[in-house]
Short mmCIF file of C-alpha atoms in Angstrom, two decimals:
data_model
loop_
_atom_site.label_atom_id
_atom_site.label_comp_id
_atom_site.label_asym_id
_atom_site.label_seq_id
_atom_site.Cartn_x
_atom_site.Cartn_y
_atom_site.Cartn_z
CA UNK A 8 -4.88 -15.53 6.35
CA UNK A 9 -6.03 -12.31 7.83
CA UNK A 10 -9.27 -11.47 7.58
CA UNK A 11 -11.12 -8.26 6.72
CA UNK A 12 -14.84 -7.23 6.49
CA UNK A 13 -17.30 -8.94 4.44
CA UNK A 14 -16.96 -7.08 0.95
CA UNK A 15 -19.78 -7.28 -1.40
CA UNK A 16 -18.68 -10.28 -3.67
CA UNK A 17 -16.84 -12.01 -1.54
CA UNK A 18 -14.47 -11.90 2.10
CA UNK A 19 -11.48 -9.06 2.33
CA UNK A 20 -8.66 -10.95 3.62
CA UNK A 21 -4.29 -10.54 3.81
CA UNK A 22 -1.84 -13.13 2.81
CA UNK A 23 2.28 -12.83 3.15
CA UNK A 24 3.45 -12.50 -0.11
CA UNK A 25 5.76 -14.99 -1.41
CA UNK A 26 8.06 -16.02 -4.58
CA UNK A 27 5.23 -17.44 -6.73
CA UNK A 28 3.19 -14.16 -6.20
CA UNK A 29 6.25 -12.33 -7.98
CA UNK A 30 4.64 -12.07 -11.43
CA UNK A 31 0.47 -10.79 -9.93
CA UNK A 32 3.56 -8.23 -7.48
CA UNK A 33 4.28 -6.59 -10.99
CA UNK A 34 1.46 -6.46 -12.49
CA UNK A 35 -0.30 -4.53 -9.40
CA UNK A 36 2.88 -1.62 -10.23
CA UNK A 37 2.49 -1.86 -13.98
CA UNK A 38 -1.58 -1.49 -13.39
CA UNK A 39 -0.42 1.62 -10.77
CA UNK A 40 2.16 3.28 -13.61
CA UNK A 41 1.06 2.40 -17.18
CA UNK A 42 -1.30 4.97 -18.15
CA UNK A 43 1.50 7.78 -16.87
CA UNK A 44 4.49 5.88 -19.25
CA UNK A 45 2.23 5.37 -22.28
CA UNK A 46 1.28 9.09 -22.15
CA UNK A 47 5.35 9.56 -23.40
CA UNK A 48 4.60 8.29 -26.78
CA UNK A 49 7.09 5.29 -26.23
CA UNK A 50 6.13 1.93 -27.16
CA UNK A 51 4.47 -0.63 -25.76
CA UNK A 52 7.73 -2.94 -25.56
CA UNK A 53 9.57 -0.12 -24.18
CA UNK A 54 7.28 0.52 -21.81
CA UNK A 55 6.66 -2.77 -20.18
CA UNK A 56 10.84 -2.82 -20.20
CA UNK A 57 10.36 -0.26 -17.87
CA UNK A 58 8.02 -1.06 -15.74
CA UNK A 59 9.36 -4.63 -15.18
CA UNK A 60 12.98 -2.52 -14.37
CA UNK A 61 11.66 -0.27 -11.42
CA UNK A 62 9.20 -3.27 -10.47
CA UNK A 63 12.15 -4.89 -9.35
CA UNK A 64 14.45 -1.60 -8.02
CA UNK A 65 11.63 -0.76 -6.03
CA UNK A 66 11.20 -5.08 -5.07
CA UNK A 67 14.70 -5.09 -3.46
CA UNK A 68 14.50 -1.70 -2.57
CA UNK A 69 11.74 -1.81 -0.05
CA UNK A 70 12.94 -5.40 0.47
CA UNK A 71 16.54 -3.90 2.08
CA UNK A 72 14.99 -0.80 3.52
CA UNK A 73 11.88 -2.55 5.02
CA UNK A 74 13.98 -5.69 6.48
CA UNK A 75 10.49 -6.66 9.51
CA UNK A 76 8.27 -5.26 7.16
CA UNK A 77 4.94 -6.85 5.84
CA UNK A 78 4.52 -7.66 2.11
CA UNK A 79 0.43 -8.85 1.97
CA UNK A 80 -1.37 -9.41 -0.89
CA UNK A 81 -5.19 -8.73 -0.84
CA UNK A 82 -7.60 -10.73 -1.77
CA UNK A 83 -11.18 -10.71 -2.40
CA UNK A 84 -12.89 -14.32 -1.41
CA UNK A 85 -10.04 -16.35 -3.67
CA UNK A 86 -9.06 -13.62 -5.87
CA UNK A 87 -6.10 -11.88 -5.53
CA UNK A 88 -6.44 -7.83 -6.30
CA UNK A 89 -3.65 -5.81 -4.71
CA UNK A 90 -0.78 -5.62 -2.51
CA UNK A 91 -0.62 -3.86 1.16
CA UNK A 92 2.93 -3.45 2.25
CA UNK A 93 3.32 -2.10 6.18
CA UNK A 94 6.28 -1.77 8.71
CA UNK A 95 5.43 -1.62 12.72
CA UNK A 96 8.71 -0.60 14.43
CA UNK A 97 9.71 1.71 16.87
CA UNK A 98 6.49 4.14 17.73
CA UNK A 99 5.50 4.39 14.11
CA UNK A 100 3.57 2.17 12.00
CA UNK A 101 4.58 3.11 8.36
CA UNK A 102 1.99 2.40 5.35
CA UNK A 103 4.97 1.33 2.95
CA UNK A 104 2.62 1.16 0.00
CA UNK A 105 -1.58 0.29 -1.15
CA UNK A 106 -2.35 -1.03 -4.86
CA UNK A 107 -5.16 -2.83 -5.86
CA UNK A 108 -6.07 -3.55 -9.80
CA UNK A 109 -7.71 -1.40 -11.55
CA UNK A 110 -11.18 -3.64 -10.88
CA UNK A 111 -11.07 -2.99 -7.73
CA UNK A 112 -10.08 0.55 -7.04
CA UNK A 113 -12.78 3.36 -6.78
CA UNK A 114 -14.92 0.93 -4.49
CA UNK A 115 -14.33 1.53 -0.88
CA UNK A 116 -11.47 -1.16 -0.32
CA UNK A 117 -8.32 0.91 0.27
CA UNK A 118 -10.16 3.26 2.25
CA UNK A 119 -10.88 0.08 3.82
CA UNK A 120 -8.24 -0.70 4.44
CA UNK A 121 -6.32 2.15 5.68
CA UNK A 122 -9.28 2.93 7.99
CA UNK A 123 -8.06 -0.43 9.42
CA UNK A 124 -3.64 0.10 9.13
CA UNK A 125 -5.15 3.18 11.07
CA UNK A 126 -7.27 1.99 13.83
CA UNK A 127 -4.47 -0.83 14.14
CA UNK A 128 -1.65 1.92 14.74
CA UNK A 129 -3.84 4.04 17.21
CA UNK A 130 -4.88 1.42 19.27
CA UNK A 131 -1.12 0.58 20.00
CA UNK A 132 -0.42 3.99 20.39
CA UNK A 133 1.49 4.02 17.48
CA UNK A 134 2.35 7.14 14.66
CA UNK A 135 1.31 6.15 11.36
CA UNK A 136 3.55 7.56 8.59
CA UNK A 137 3.74 7.08 4.54
CA UNK A 138 4.54 8.85 1.40
CA UNK A 139 2.21 9.52 -1.51
CA UNK A 140 2.15 11.35 -4.45
CA UNK A 141 1.63 15.15 -4.36
CA UNK A 142 -0.64 15.14 -6.83
CA UNK A 143 -2.69 12.10 -5.20
CA UNK A 144 -6.34 13.12 -4.71
CA UNK A 145 -5.77 9.69 -2.00
CA UNK A 146 -4.34 12.64 0.23
CA UNK A 147 -8.12 13.89 0.96
CA UNK A 148 -8.66 10.19 2.30
CA UNK A 149 -5.36 10.21 4.73
CA UNK A 150 -6.57 14.51 5.94
CA UNK A 151 -10.02 13.37 6.58
CA UNK A 152 -7.86 10.30 8.78
CA UNK A 153 -6.62 12.74 10.46
CA UNK A 154 -2.52 12.62 8.46
CA UNK A 155 -0.83 15.68 8.31
CA UNK A 156 1.66 17.05 5.94
CA UNK A 157 5.00 17.16 7.60
CA UNK A 158 7.25 17.08 4.54
CA UNK A 159 8.02 16.67 0.92
CA UNK A 160 11.04 15.82 -1.30
CA UNK A 161 9.72 17.77 -5.34
CA UNK A 162 7.31 13.97 -6.02
CA UNK A 163 6.77 12.94 -2.74
CA UNK A 164 4.41 14.54 0.00
CA UNK A 165 5.19 12.87 3.75
CA UNK A 166 2.35 12.49 5.74
CA UNK A 167 1.83 11.75 9.24
CA UNK A 168 -0.68 10.71 12.42
CA UNK A 169 -0.07 11.25 15.37
CA UNK A 170 -0.12 8.87 18.18
CA UNK A 171 -3.91 9.60 19.14
CA UNK A 172 -7.12 7.73 19.11
CA UNK A 173 -8.98 7.06 16.17
CA UNK A 174 -13.05 6.63 16.09
CA UNK A 175 -14.23 5.71 12.59
CA UNK A 176 -17.20 3.05 12.36
CA UNK A 177 -16.11 2.40 8.42
CA UNK A 178 -12.85 0.99 10.48
CA UNK A 179 -12.92 -2.91 10.38
CA UNK A 180 -10.35 -4.47 12.69
CA UNK A 181 -7.90 -6.75 10.96
CA UNK A 182 -6.36 -9.50 12.66
CA UNK A 183 -2.51 -9.19 12.17
CA UNK A 184 -1.80 -6.24 10.45
CA UNK A 185 0.69 -5.33 13.01
CA UNK A 186 4.46 -6.23 13.54
CA UNK A 187 3.64 -10.18 14.89
CA UNK A 188 4.98 -12.22 12.00
CA UNK A 189 6.79 -9.71 10.46
CA UNK A 190 9.27 -11.36 8.68
#
């Protein structure tokens, strides 16, 4: 495991996701989209089936388009609480996806993960890039960390942080949050 900061009730860490984590990863994905689809007025069964299909398509897309990416499970103590997908190729560090289960959102964990990611990219003189939904309020955090909008496609805003020094007292190093060991 790659250790991170001590966070409240447990130690925050990352571990590589494996096939035994698929159901957990699907649950994390569904937790980020369920409310959106529930508002469509569809049955619970229809929403679950649609979300399961979307997860499968996204999972395959990420694995195919980021063959050297890291697909990690975020752990708090011995409890899996989210996912962090990232790719370190060439001159860019790409934050592919970050998601936490609802009970662990808005408590600073996501911010710690993103700060650690940015700090690692800056230490390696790499630009950091990501996509975020146009209406997602997390954009404010990304802007505070030095990201700027560089494009959009109607649904997602592409943001980029130039390869530049990064000093933030809340940034906690995350051993392994680099290309080493990426498969």
